[in-house]
XYZ file of C-alpha atoms in Angstrom:
758
model
C -0.061 0.061 0.093
C 1.573 3.368 -1.024
C 1.536 6.498 1.088
C -1.559 8.154 -0.834
C -3.710 4.959 -0.161
C -2.608 4.890 3.603
C -3.655 8.594 3.884
C -6.934 7.845 2.201
C -7.677 4.960 4.454
C -6.755 6.975 7.565
C -9.139 9.756 6.318
C -11.972 7.198 5.701
C -11.439 5.669 9.187
C -11.636 9.074 10.870
C -14.807 10.068 8.908
C -16.482 6.609 9.596
C -15.521 6.550 13.283
C -16.802 10.251 13.827
C -20.218 9.470 12.188
C -20.637 6.330 14.197
C -19.672 8.149 17.608
C -22.245 10.782 16.754
C -24.733 7.996 16.291
C -23.855 6.412 19.662
C -24.045 9.787 21.478
C -27.625 10.452 19.939
C -28.677 6.935 21.129
C -27.399 7.431 24.600
C -29.083 10.819 24.971
C -32.487 9.002 24.097
C -34.816 7.352 26.647
C -34.305 3.848 25.184
C -32.470 1.149 27.026
C -28.776 1.393 26.484
C -27.846 -1.639 24.227
C -24.659 -0.274 22.803
C -22.972 -3.652 22.466
C -25.590 -4.796 19.996
C -25.253 -1.572 17.972
C -21.422 -1.701 17.915
C -21.622 -5.382 16.835
C -24.029 -4.544 14.036
C -21.844 -1.654 12.930
C -18.619 -3.611 12.780
C -20.400 -6.467 10.788
C -21.752 -3.897 8.263
C -18.496 -2.030 8.063
C -16.679 -5.353 7.179
C -19.350 -6.415 4.723
C -19.215 -3.041 2.760
C -15.321 -2.679 2.995
C -13.823 -1.187 -0.113
C -17.191 0.022 -1.688
C -17.836 3.678 -2.232
C -21.036 5.563 -3.225
C -21.272 7.706 -6.409
C -20.373 10.716 -4.149
C -17.064 9.013 -3.447
C -17.534 8.483 0.276
C -17.166 4.955 1.743
C -20.439 3.015 1.386
C -20.797 2.351 5.121
C -21.493 6.237 5.615
C -24.962 5.646 4.036
C -26.172 2.832 6.685
C -24.743 5.050 9.577
C -26.633 8.103 8.167
C -29.919 6.086 7.799
C -29.494 4.850 11.403
C -28.814 8.358 12.726
C -32.099 9.555 11.007
C -33.897 6.453 12.591
C -32.434 7.323 15.960
C -32.545 11.100 16.316
C -35.141 12.126 13.714
C -37.779 9.351 14.132
C -36.861 8.341 17.724
C -36.562 4.639 17.350
C -34.350 2.341 19.499
C -31.591 -0.332 19.258
C -33.479 -2.852 17.081
C -34.182 -0.222 14.529
C -30.666 1.298 14.723
C -29.077 -2.208 14.187
C -31.543 -2.911 11.251
C -30.778 0.304 9.621
C -26.941 -0.200 9.845
C -27.575 -3.753 8.363
C -30.298 -2.737 5.826
C -28.074 -3.176 2.627
C -25.897 -6.086 3.749
C -28.266 -8.862 2.313
C -28.820 -7.122 -0.850
C -25.344 -5.819 -1.701
C -23.160 -8.690 -0.296
C -22.906 -12.532 0.079
C -24.517 -12.527 3.491
C -27.984 -14.056 3.745
C -31.043 -13.259 5.959
C -30.213 -16.629 7.949
C -26.729 -15.201 8.601
C -28.321 -12.053 10.173
C -30.727 -14.234 12.165
C -27.854 -16.375 13.597
C -25.798 -13.410 14.715
C -28.509 -10.787 15.518
C -31.721 -12.684 16.208
C -35.111 -13.179 14.596
C -36.535 -9.667 15.009
C -33.656 -7.846 13.376
C -33.518 -10.436 10.621
C -37.135 -9.939 9.908
C -36.750 -6.183 9.517
C -33.766 -6.565 7.336
C -35.538 -9.027 5.231
C -38.468 -6.620 4.776
C -36.207 -3.911 3.737
C -34.221 -6.158 1.245
C -37.620 -7.228 -0.331
C -38.554 -3.488 -1.210
C -35.007 -2.249 -1.950
C -33.925 -0.389 -5.152
C -36.695 2.142 -4.858
C -40.100 0.629 -4.739
C -40.145 -0.268 -8.300
C -38.316 -2.698 -10.543
C -37.965 -2.618 -14.359
C -41.464 -4.062 -15.237
C -44.673 -2.327 -14.287
C -46.231 -5.581 -12.873
C -43.180 -5.953 -10.613
C -43.816 -2.465 -9.273
C -47.290 -3.374 -7.985
C -45.892 -6.544 -6.483
C -42.928 -4.653 -4.660
C -45.465 -2.133 -3.487
C -47.690 -4.857 -2.087
C -44.614 -6.373 -0.349
C -43.845 -2.978 1.113
C -47.275 -2.636 2.626
C -47.658 -6.150 3.671
C -44.345 -5.971 5.406
C -45.676 -2.933 7.280
C -48.323 -4.981 8.942
C -45.583 -7.254 10.291
C -43.548 -4.442 11.832
C -44.034 -0.688 11.108
C -40.211 -0.279 11.690
C -39.661 -1.532 8.183
C -41.496 1.384 6.474
C -39.935 3.859 9.070
C -36.358 2.850 8.271
C -37.307 2.694 4.505
C -38.340 6.474 4.855
C -35.095 7.246 6.611
C -33.229 5.449 3.766
C -35.042 7.619 1.243
C -34.534 10.719 3.133
C -30.768 10.177 3.230
C -30.811 9.274 -0.670
C -32.574 12.542 -1.278
C -30.160 14.580 0.821
C -27.293 13.100 -1.210
C -28.971 13.274 -4.647
C -26.605 15.762 -6.105
C -24.208 12.906 -7.219
C -26.809 11.237 -9.282
C -27.305 12.023 -13.154
C -30.352 14.332 -13.936
C -32.694 11.640 -15.355
C -32.171 9.519 -12.230
C -32.809 12.749 -9.947
C -36.246 13.148 -11.772
C -37.019 9.508 -11.205
C -36.114 9.415 -7.642
C -37.607 12.890 -6.796
C -40.961 11.956 -8.683
C -41.194 8.603 -6.684
C -40.496 10.474 -3.485
C -43.301 12.901 -4.012
C -45.713 10.330 -5.268
C -45.142 7.608 -2.411
C -42.684 8.452 0.373
C -43.797 12.035 1.355
C -47.425 10.927 1.527
C -46.392 7.896 3.614
C -44.298 10.066 5.944
C -47.312 12.375 6.342
C -49.840 9.430 6.917
C -47.404 8.209 9.599
C -47.293 11.641 11.293
C -43.634 12.418 10.233
C -44.333 16.141 9.217
C -40.779 17.265 9.575
C -39.555 14.550 7.227
C -42.673 14.824 4.852
C -41.752 18.531 4.546
C -38.059 17.897 3.807
C -38.794 15.069 1.221
C -41.238 17.418 -0.561
C -38.689 20.307 -0.651
C -35.897 18.240 -1.735
C -37.884 16.808 -4.613
C -38.952 20.347 -5.612
C -35.305 21.463 -5.482
C -34.250 18.670 -7.963
C -37.109 18.924 -10.297
C -37.379 22.731 -10.562
C -34.044 24.151 -9.378
C -34.618 27.752 -10.705
C -38.132 28.127 -9.084
C -36.725 26.684 -5.808
C -33.754 29.227 -5.868
C -36.119 32.043 -6.756
C -38.584 31.217 -3.655
C -35.547 30.879 -1.362
C -34.235 34.096 -2.386
C -37.667 35.934 -1.935
C -37.989 34.331 1.407
C -34.534 35.596 2.309
C -35.451 39.128 1.283
C -38.687 39.011 3.203
C -37.134 37.593 6.346
C -36.737 40.848 8.261
C -40.169 42.034 7.712
C -41.438 38.603 8.829
C -39.586 38.771 12.064
C -40.940 42.265 12.794
C -44.466 41.096 12.095
C -43.862 38.061 14.324
C -42.504 40.198 17.205
C -45.227 42.819 17.029
C -47.967 40.011 16.843
C -46.589 37.809 19.615
C -45.721 40.527 22.144
C -49.297 40.934 23.582
C -49.789 37.137 23.548
C -46.677 36.696 25.717
C -48.079 39.116 28.260
C -51.407 37.403 28.548
C -49.668 33.933 28.867
C -47.340 35.211 31.459
C -50.264 36.511 33.544
C -51.925 33.050 33.401
C -48.756 31.485 34.636
C -48.327 29.079 31.823
C -44.944 27.521 30.903
C -44.741 28.028 27.208
C -42.527 28.600 24.076
C -43.773 30.524 20.921
C -42.228 29.504 17.590
C -42.144 31.103 14.256
C -43.203 28.645 11.472
C -42.361 29.603 7.736
C -44.013 27.836 4.963
C -41.531 25.643 2.962
C -40.541 26.583 -0.626
C -42.511 23.568 -1.877
C -45.664 24.389 -0.116
C -45.445 28.153 -1.308
C -44.827 26.917 -4.970
C -47.614 24.370 -4.612
C -50.025 27.266 -3.669
C -48.738 29.428 -6.390
C -49.613 26.767 -8.928
C -52.951 25.734 -7.498
C -54.261 29.268 -6.810
C -52.496 30.873 -9.900
C -51.072 33.602 -7.748
C -47.611 35.273 -7.290
C -45.224 34.983 -4.330
C -46.326 38.406 -3.131
C -50.122 37.356 -2.892
C -49.421 34.405 -0.493
C -50.407 35.722 2.897
C -50.055 32.725 5.064
C -46.249 32.270 4.768
C -45.999 32.859 8.391
C -47.697 30.933 11.194
C -47.147 31.026 14.981
C -46.977 27.944 17.262
C -47.732 28.097 20.930
C -46.146 25.052 22.681
C -46.963 24.850 26.468
C -46.241 22.438 29.199
C -49.571 21.395 30.848
C -50.050 21.056 34.531
C -51.104 17.432 33.973
C -52.040 15.108 31.058
C -55.664 15.267 31.952
C -55.749 19.116 31.655
C -53.989 19.576 28.452
C -57.083 19.833 26.172
C -58.778 22.258 28.629
C -55.609 24.398 28.789
C -55.469 24.531 25.089
C -58.867 26.178 24.933
C -58.041 28.387 27.858
C -55.048 29.774 25.682
C -57.456 30.176 22.685
C -59.936 32.178 24.813
C -57.127 34.490 26.169
C -55.688 35.212 22.632
C -59.123 35.774 20.920
C -59.632 38.613 23.418
C -56.427 40.242 22.087
C -57.182 39.605 18.346
C -60.368 38.858 16.467
C -60.527 35.166 15.275
C -61.755 33.973 11.878
C -65.155 32.058 12.579
C -64.674 29.542 9.768
C -60.911 28.725 10.352
C -61.120 27.053 13.871
C -59.678 23.476 13.401
C -60.189 21.360 16.452
C -57.720 18.313 16.237
C -57.813 17.839 20.031
C -61.110 15.998 20.497
C -60.945 14.328 17.127
C -57.034 13.771 16.457
C -56.106 12.875 12.813
C -55.559 9.231 11.897
C -51.808 9.646 12.365
C -52.254 10.875 15.981
C -51.794 14.611 15.214
C -53.446 16.766 17.920
C -53.626 20.678 18.029
C -55.978 23.550 18.099
C -55.579 25.780 15.065
C -57.069 29.239 15.053
C -56.565 32.151 12.620
C -56.509 35.689 13.978
C -56.400 39.218 12.416
C -53.162 40.968 13.288
C -52.919 44.726 13.775
C -51.225 44.969 10.395
C -54.478 43.653 8.697
C -53.080 40.122 7.959
C -54.698 36.859 9.071
C -52.103 34.727 10.984
C -52.645 31.152 11.955
C -51.803 30.204 15.415
C -51.302 26.419 16.374
C -51.840 25.702 20.049
C -50.332 22.313 21.248
C -48.803 20.801 24.355
C -45.187 19.746 24.293
C -46.428 16.045 24.026
C -48.569 16.919 21.061
C -45.685 18.824 19.502
C -43.389 15.798 19.679
C -46.089 13.602 18.193
C -46.508 16.115 15.369
C -42.763 16.108 14.656
C -41.985 12.494 15.155
C -45.198 10.759 14.483
C -45.891 7.282 15.755
C -42.425 6.958 17.403
C -43.363 9.575 19.876
C -46.472 7.673 20.801
C -44.241 4.823 21.986
C -42.262 7.269 24.152
C -45.343 8.141 26.175
C -46.752 4.505 26.509
C -46.607 3.097 30.014
C -44.600 -0.088 30.883
C -41.426 -1.406 29.236
C -39.545 1.271 27.469
C -37.806 -1.201 25.355
C -41.071 -2.148 23.689
C -40.995 -0.163 20.493
C -44.111 -1.276 18.691
C -47.295 -2.664 20.215
C -50.432 -4.051 18.621
C -52.833 -1.623 20.164
C -51.882 1.258 17.927
C -55.524 1.566 16.949
C -55.151 4.270 14.254
C -52.243 2.696 12.494
C -53.945 -0.749 12.492
C -57.141 0.785 11.097
C -55.033 2.259 8.198
C -53.160 -1.228 7.697
C -56.565 -2.799 7.626
C -57.677 -0.558 4.589
C -54.476 -1.432 2.909
C -55.023 -5.110 3.397
C -58.499 -4.808 1.899
C -57.130 -3.240 -1.227
C -54.579 -6.094 -1.344
C -57.420 -8.768 -1.182
C -58.414 -7.819 -4.706
C -55.221 -6.960 -6.509
C -55.608 -4.515 -9.437
C -54.582 -5.855 -12.795
C -52.977 -2.667 -13.688
C -50.205 -1.563 -11.400
C -50.686 2.221 -11.887
C -54.308 1.856 -10.878
C -53.097 0.129 -7.777
C -50.782 2.912 -6.922
C -53.516 5.405 -7.439
C -55.893 3.555 -5.186
C -53.202 3.528 -2.467
C -52.392 7.141 -3.134
C -56.059 8.142 -2.651
C -55.853 6.852 0.960
C -52.421 8.324 1.578
C -53.372 11.969 0.513
C -56.972 12.085 1.737
C -57.753 14.510 4.514
C -60.580 13.319 6.673
C -64.280 14.126 7.663
C -66.088 12.632 10.807
C -69.531 11.084 10.209
C -71.831 9.259 12.678
C -73.555 5.974 12.252
C -77.244 5.747 13.318
C -76.040 4.587 16.816
C -73.905 7.589 17.210
C -70.426 5.900 16.581
C -67.716 8.165 14.754
C -66.456 6.958 11.575
C -63.467 8.725 9.844
C -63.796 8.990 6.033
C -61.677 10.828 3.327
C -62.839 14.211 2.328
C -65.196 13.889 -0.750
C -66.643 10.588 0.356
C -70.188 9.820 -0.740
C -73.057 7.758 0.989
C -71.854 4.833 -1.094
C -68.122 5.148 0.275
C -69.778 5.076 3.757
C -71.771 1.826 2.937
C -68.552 0.069 1.638
C -66.677 1.214 4.739
C -69.043 -0.651 7.001
C -69.332 -3.817 4.903
C -68.824 -4.952 1.305
C -72.336 -6.717 1.244
C -73.918 -3.549 2.434
C -72.127 -1.442 -0.177
C -72.914 -3.906 -3.063
C -76.562 -3.787 -2.233
C -77.064 -0.123 -1.279
C -79.927 1.729 -2.912
C -79.629 4.996 -1.105
C -79.125 6.661 2.348
C -80.608 8.858 5.026
C -78.249 11.717 5.894
C -79.502 13.595 9.029
C -82.946 11.721 8.482
C -83.434 13.047 5.000
C -83.383 10.696 1.923
C -80.280 11.108 -0.407
C -78.972 9.428 -3.547
C -75.829 7.025 -3.439
C -73.780 10.029 -4.867
C -74.529 12.340 -2.097
C -71.321 13.943 -0.656
C -70.909 13.725 3.054
C -69.778 16.569 5.413
C -68.270 16.368 8.852
C -71.000 15.948 11.496
C -73.505 14.114 9.154
C -75.387 11.165 10.635
C -75.780 8.333 7.937
C -78.063 5.409 7.651
C -77.667 3.206 4.612
C -80.754 1.714 2.878
C -80.229 -1.573 1.021
C -81.986 -4.102 -1.173
C -81.146 -7.722 -1.971
C -82.309 -7.025 -5.594
C -79.617 -4.247 -5.971
C -76.320 -5.002 -7.916
C -73.173 -3.091 -8.327
C -73.452 -0.729 -11.346
C -70.549 0.227 -13.501
C -71.495 4.002 -13.010
C -70.828 3.604 -9.398
C -67.011 3.856 -9.828
C -67.549 7.551 -10.767
C -68.993 8.731 -7.544
C -66.908 6.881 -4.951
C -63.659 8.422 -3.736
C -62.306 5.949 -1.015
C -59.791 3.443 -2.040
C -61.708 0.619 -0.304
C -65.052 1.358 -2.118
C -63.146 1.768 -5.489
C -61.281 -1.439 -5.101
C -64.442 -3.526 -4.013
C -66.508 -2.110 -6.919
C -63.835 -2.906 -9.462
C -63.407 -6.495 -8.108
C -67.400 -7.099 -8.195
C -67.542 -5.690 -11.717
C -64.506 -7.855 -12.749
C -66.191 -10.961 -11.446
C -69.430 -9.980 -13.375
C -67.418 -9.252 -16.450
C -65.511 -12.562 -16.473
C -68.423 -14.369 -18.004
C -68.945 -11.872 -20.741
C -65.192 -11.693 -21.492
C -65.169 -15.608 -21.645
C -68.068 -15.432 -24.160
C -66.183 -12.724 -26.284
C -62.985 -14.873 -26.351
C -65.035 -17.891 -27.327
C -66.573 -15.808 -30.209
C -63.171 -14.563 -31.302
C -61.773 -18.146 -31.417
C -64.737 -19.489 -33.329
C -64.464 -16.558 -35.888
C -60.687 -17.022 -36.295
C -61.212 -20.842 -36.941
C -63.811 -20.036 -39.570
C -61.287 -17.735 -41.314
C -58.565 -20.562 -41.068
C -56.519 -18.699 -38.560
C -55.164 -19.750 -35.068
C -56.245 -17.862 -31.963
C -53.368 -16.163 -29.910
C -53.026 -13.318 -27.552
C -50.960 -11.462 -30.111
C -53.982 -11.661 -32.539
C -56.334 -10.414 -29.876
C -54.063 -7.454 -28.952
C -53.725 -6.552 -32.705
C -57.473 -6.408 -33.169
C -58.079 -4.668 -29.881
C -55.531 -1.924 -31.029
C -57.344 -1.833 -34.462
C -60.815 -0.975 -32.608
C -58.872 1.604 -30.494
C -59.478 -0.490 -27.311
C -56.560 -0.277 -24.863
C -56.917 -3.623 -23.008
C -57.340 -6.987 -24.294
C -60.036 -7.773 -21.622
C -61.970 -4.724 -22.749
C -61.965 -5.952 -26.177
C -63.405 -9.412 -25.205
C -65.982 -7.606 -23.107
C -67.017 -5.615 -26.319
C -67.219 -8.844 -28.267
C -69.294 -10.441 -25.521
C -71.594 -7.493 -25.380
C -71.689 -7.364 -29.274
C -70.662 -3.601 -29.332
C -67.843 -4.945 -31.595
C -68.864 -7.370 -34.398
C -66.046 -8.989 -36.294
C -66.037 -8.650 -40.186
C -64.113 -8.269 -43.357
C -62.102 -5.146 -42.217
C -60.783 -7.206 -39.232
C -59.640 -9.948 -41.545
C -57.831 -7.373 -43.763
C -56.229 -6.046 -40.636
C -54.815 -9.517 -39.844
C -53.641 -9.895 -43.390
C -51.898 -6.492 -43.339
C -54.194 -5.025 -46.197
C -55.405 -2.047 -44.026
C -53.608 1.170 -44.549
C -51.267 2.122 -41.819
C -52.937 4.441 -39.158
C -51.063 7.650 -38.543
C -49.444 8.134 -35.046
C -52.086 9.308 -32.785
C -55.066 7.887 -34.744
C -55.445 5.138 -32.206
C -56.259 5.578 -28.469
C -53.614 6.636 -25.990
C -51.063 9.247 -26.885
C -51.635 11.520 -29.928
C -48.723 13.053 -31.688
C -49.204 16.763 -30.959
C -47.005 19.226 -32.769
C -46.698 22.069 -30.116
C -45.685 24.987 -32.265
C -47.482 27.154 -34.779
C -45.618 27.621 -38.064
C -45.589 30.493 -40.376
C -46.570 29.985 -43.987
C -42.854 30.207 -45.038
C -41.821 27.628 -42.302
C -44.689 25.404 -43.498
C -43.452 25.522 -47.086
C -39.824 24.837 -46.092
C -40.489 22.191 -43.406
C -39.562 18.689 -44.516
C -41.447 15.561 -43.179
C -39.547 14.401 -40.187
C -39.724 10.790 -38.803
C -40.121 10.276 -35.154
C -36.786 9.545 -33.320
C -36.566 5.738 -32.237
C -34.358 4.914 -29.225
C -31.715 2.528 -30.373
C -30.673 -0.414 -28.007
C -27.482 1.197 -26.719
C -28.747 4.613 -26.023
C -27.170 6.546 -23.244
C -29.930 7.434 -20.952
C -27.838 9.480 -18.573
C -27.095 12.153 -21.039
C -29.682 14.913 -21.603
C -31.546 15.154 -25.080
C -31.570 18.613 -26.518
C -34.484 20.042 -28.372
C -33.809 22.342 -31.021
C -35.738 23.828 -34.055
C -34.276 21.092 -36.190
C -35.011 18.101 -33.742
C -38.349 19.182 -32.186
C -40.483 17.223 -34.632
C -38.607 13.942 -33.779
C -40.445 13.884 -30.471
C -43.939 13.473 -29.395
C -45.788 16.124 -27.385
C -48.836 14.655 -25.652
C -51.689 16.853 -25.053
C -51.737 16.498 -21.297
C -49.401 19.400 -20.511
C -48.199 21.464 -23.580
C -44.479 22.228 -22.585
C -42.902 25.177 -24.234
C -39.250 26.312 -24.349
C -38.164 27.413 -20.852
C -40.448 24.879 -19.120
C -38.729 22.358 -16.841
C -39.279 19.212 -18.977
C -38.453 15.536 -19.005
C -38.439 12.928 -21.669
C -40.076 9.504 -21.427
C -39.402 6.483 -23.689
C -42.729 5.034 -24.314
C -43.517 1.338 -25.563
C -42.755 2.051 -29.113
C -39.293 3.423 -28.164
C -40.298 6.897 -29.018
C -39.636 9.936 -26.762
C -42.487 11.882 -25.277
C -41.924 15.232 -23.824
C -43.704 16.362 -20.684
C -43.529 19.181 -18.111
C -42.010 17.960 -14.978
C -45.186 19.187 -13.190
C -47.456 17.185 -15.401
C -49.662 14.847 -13.501
C -49.077 12.196 -16.105
C -45.239 12.696 -15.717
C -45.682 12.212 -11.892
C -46.945 8.769 -12.673
C -44.265 8.025 -15.153
C -41.464 9.000 -12.786
C -42.711 6.820 -10.076
C -43.604 3.992 -12.224
C -41.081 3.901 -15.134
C -38.098 5.551 -13.679
C -35.605 3.742 -15.894
C -37.243 5.322 -18.996
C -37.040 8.954 -17.959
C -34.659 11.240 -19.746
C -33.290 14.729 -18.907
C -34.387 17.356 -21.475
C -32.688 20.668 -22.192
C -34.142 23.365 -24.654
C -31.768 24.680 -27.421
C -34.259 27.097 -29.130
C -33.468 30.414 -30.698
C -36.771 32.291 -30.817
C -37.601 31.001 -34.342
C -40.733 29.008 -33.708
C -43.905 30.185 -32.135
C -45.853 28.266 -29.335
C -49.259 28.897 -27.681
C -49.580 30.207 -24.271
C -52.769 31.177 -22.482
C -52.919 33.913 -19.812
C -56.033 34.545 -17.456
C -56.871 38.114 -16.646
C -59.461 39.457 -14.022
C -60.231 42.784 -12.671
C -62.479 45.963 -12.577
C -64.227 46.719 -15.949
C -63.816 50.364 -17.426
C -63.850 52.030 -20.783
C -60.561 51.533 -22.723
C -59.305 48.726 -20.582
C -59.227 46.150 -23.482
C -57.503 48.733 -25.798
C -54.655 49.156 -23.124
C -54.222 45.379 -22.826
C -53.990 44.816 -26.625
C -51.606 47.862 -27.091
C -49.106 46.477 -24.552
C -49.180 43.013 -26.177
C -49.461 43.894 -29.948
C -47.938 47.291 -30.333
C -45.194 47.443 -27.585
C -44.219 43.843 -27.688
C -45.108 42.838 -31.127
C -46.830 39.588 -29.988
C -49.672 38.194 -31.955
C -52.978 37.585 -30.194
C -54.377 34.308 -31.295
C -57.697 34.234 -29.442
C -59.318 36.699 -26.885
C -62.256 35.770 -24.741
C -63.607 38.342 -22.231
C -66.827 38.279 -20.099
C -68.065 41.180 -17.892
C -70.474 41.034 -15.030
C -71.389 43.476 -12.208
C -68.506 45.787 -13.003
C -65.988 42.902 -12.939
C -64.304 41.198 -15.961
C -62.784 37.757 -16.437
C -60.898 36.652 -19.518
C -58.372 34.463 -21.372
C -55.726 35.464 -23.974
C -54.263 32.995 -26.293
C -50.881 34.386 -27.508
C -48.260 33.168 -30.054
C -44.963 33.312 -28.066
C -41.371 31.963 -28.478
C -40.768 30.645 -24.920
C -41.648 30.882 -21.359
C -39.488 34.017 -20.936
C -41.862 35.991 -23.428
C -44.828 34.875 -21.202
C -43.141 36.249 -17.998
C -42.341 39.517 -19.771
C -45.939 39.935 -21.013
C -47.317 39.355 -17.518
C -44.851 41.762 -15.964
C -45.820 44.460 -18.497
C -49.559 43.799 -18.004
C -49.176 44.439 -14.302
C -48.752 48.172 -15.187
C -52.401 48.397 -16.393
C -54.517 49.841 -13.643
C -57.709 47.851 -12.697
C -55.982 44.585 -13.774
C -56.100 42.707 -10.392
C -55.491 38.955 -11.356
C -52.819 37.911 -13.962
C -51.979 34.223 -14.122
C -50.802 31.626 -16.524
C -53.152 28.779 -17.422
C -50.770 25.714 -17.674
């Protein structure tokens, strides 16, 4: 070994030992039993197993398991079993050791957790879409054995997101998309708010680096005025709490760049128009656990004497905690500066549960401190039961399965009552039919209507918090296909689809038999490839739907089908069949139209370097597909997706379709860069709103057409009661043009709302 190698090894040892010592210190400072020997044993074992291996960032591989164990210990609050499992989580996958080896050395419990983590490694998803659903099911089923598996997996993902800089751009989009789609909602559902916020923020940072930097800069510029507002607002509150003799702490909570950006997108507003960037948290130490809810309300009464509270924005999570255990009282008060400010009132115990989620529940349980997970976690088990019900009827399509799970992950909740007065928690947007299925599948499938607050309502009636619901059923009732359109809970959707599939199987079998008989008559042999070819010819996406159509006689086989099989039909142009249409995103001038040669779509060759970005220029733009879901234009953060025909589709990174693709087909995602030179025109739509007056429209068109030489393609304005609302379709070169136009339009008096329709 030469001097350079020796120096490197010494530096590595110092780095590794320092990180491990930090982990031990964090563990010793916790309330868990001090099983340091077991942790040291796991560390030495993992260090030896990963010896000589480095991460893409260049640091020794063992630094990753140590970092995951650190998050597991200090940010989630788990004990020795979880710390050891985190240290060993990659050993079985990346080395020659087996789960049996782990069990022999560290015992059955750690081996079970490591096995669970190994099964769902490499991101949730594998190469094939069907494997994704299988791995996702494994992930969720493993949770029901031991919740620590998913908590360590979230810690693993958090560290991967923190070190994502070393990955190529296409991998960054895949991992960030997957994180937003699955891991952030999982963290939220398990009550890990702090981790959920960081995962969202990091995903946003890698997908939209410029927007992230812009919001960070604006937050930095407005920091001083926020501190001033906070000090002025909290000063009289502190005086009142001091008089009450309460031991408390007041914290300033600032919205994350991701949540600000999300609000800007959803509400179509600028940064300056978001008024709830600042919120205030009052965290107090109650005199006793029995009194903490009453003390929250006492604080609320005291501060609402100082500031006027908003009647519609009182959120009581004290008496009805969220499913993940979150408790607090949220109230919105009018400050002396004329700004509504949200105040969150919680005890120190509630605050810890909010930050660390379920792990903090264990901390406050009576009895053996070593016990990290008990079966009487009612809220968690309720959620796991819902997941298991979805898994009873696996979806044939993996992305549908992910959507069903996602429905449950994201849903905020309403509280409704049974006729006997029992409280049921349902996702927001649930209907009477959702409620019926939540009680029992039989009741749901035979539901004919409901009584809500003693009034008759249809199955599609949307429920509100506080409703009392009685389900009416009849044995003659059967599940209808239309029902799928007015249920929103994952359980009801899953059950309806399963029942419909059972009903459809007979019809599909009949259709398949008809196809077989028809093919025999034509002297041809039945095969799945033939069925797929005819399904595509009839613009039907799935083979089973084609059999269904044959069975229901909505498709009748004839001469043209035979021509299709014999290759006599003319080739359909791209986009004539269902699925993606080829959409040329730009508007050509007459001269460009005459000069433009017909360009073939680019087909990805076998040895294509997917790590390198693809550049879209005036010469290459026609080689790519632009689906109609999101209309990207130059300057947008975009990505490429290699579809089933090996063609490249271009999507905005914010596109909902792209969100699914990133989480489901990560290995097919490409980085996209624009190389345009303001030669082509693209369509952009701007929404305007404001106070109507004479000459306003003329001013708007003057700015756009005369000053900026931009062509207005379409203009639509409606006026009502002195207010106007309208949309402008413009021919622009890129996103920069759109921003300039919007900035210039802000100079027009009486124009109050200017936003882009994406």
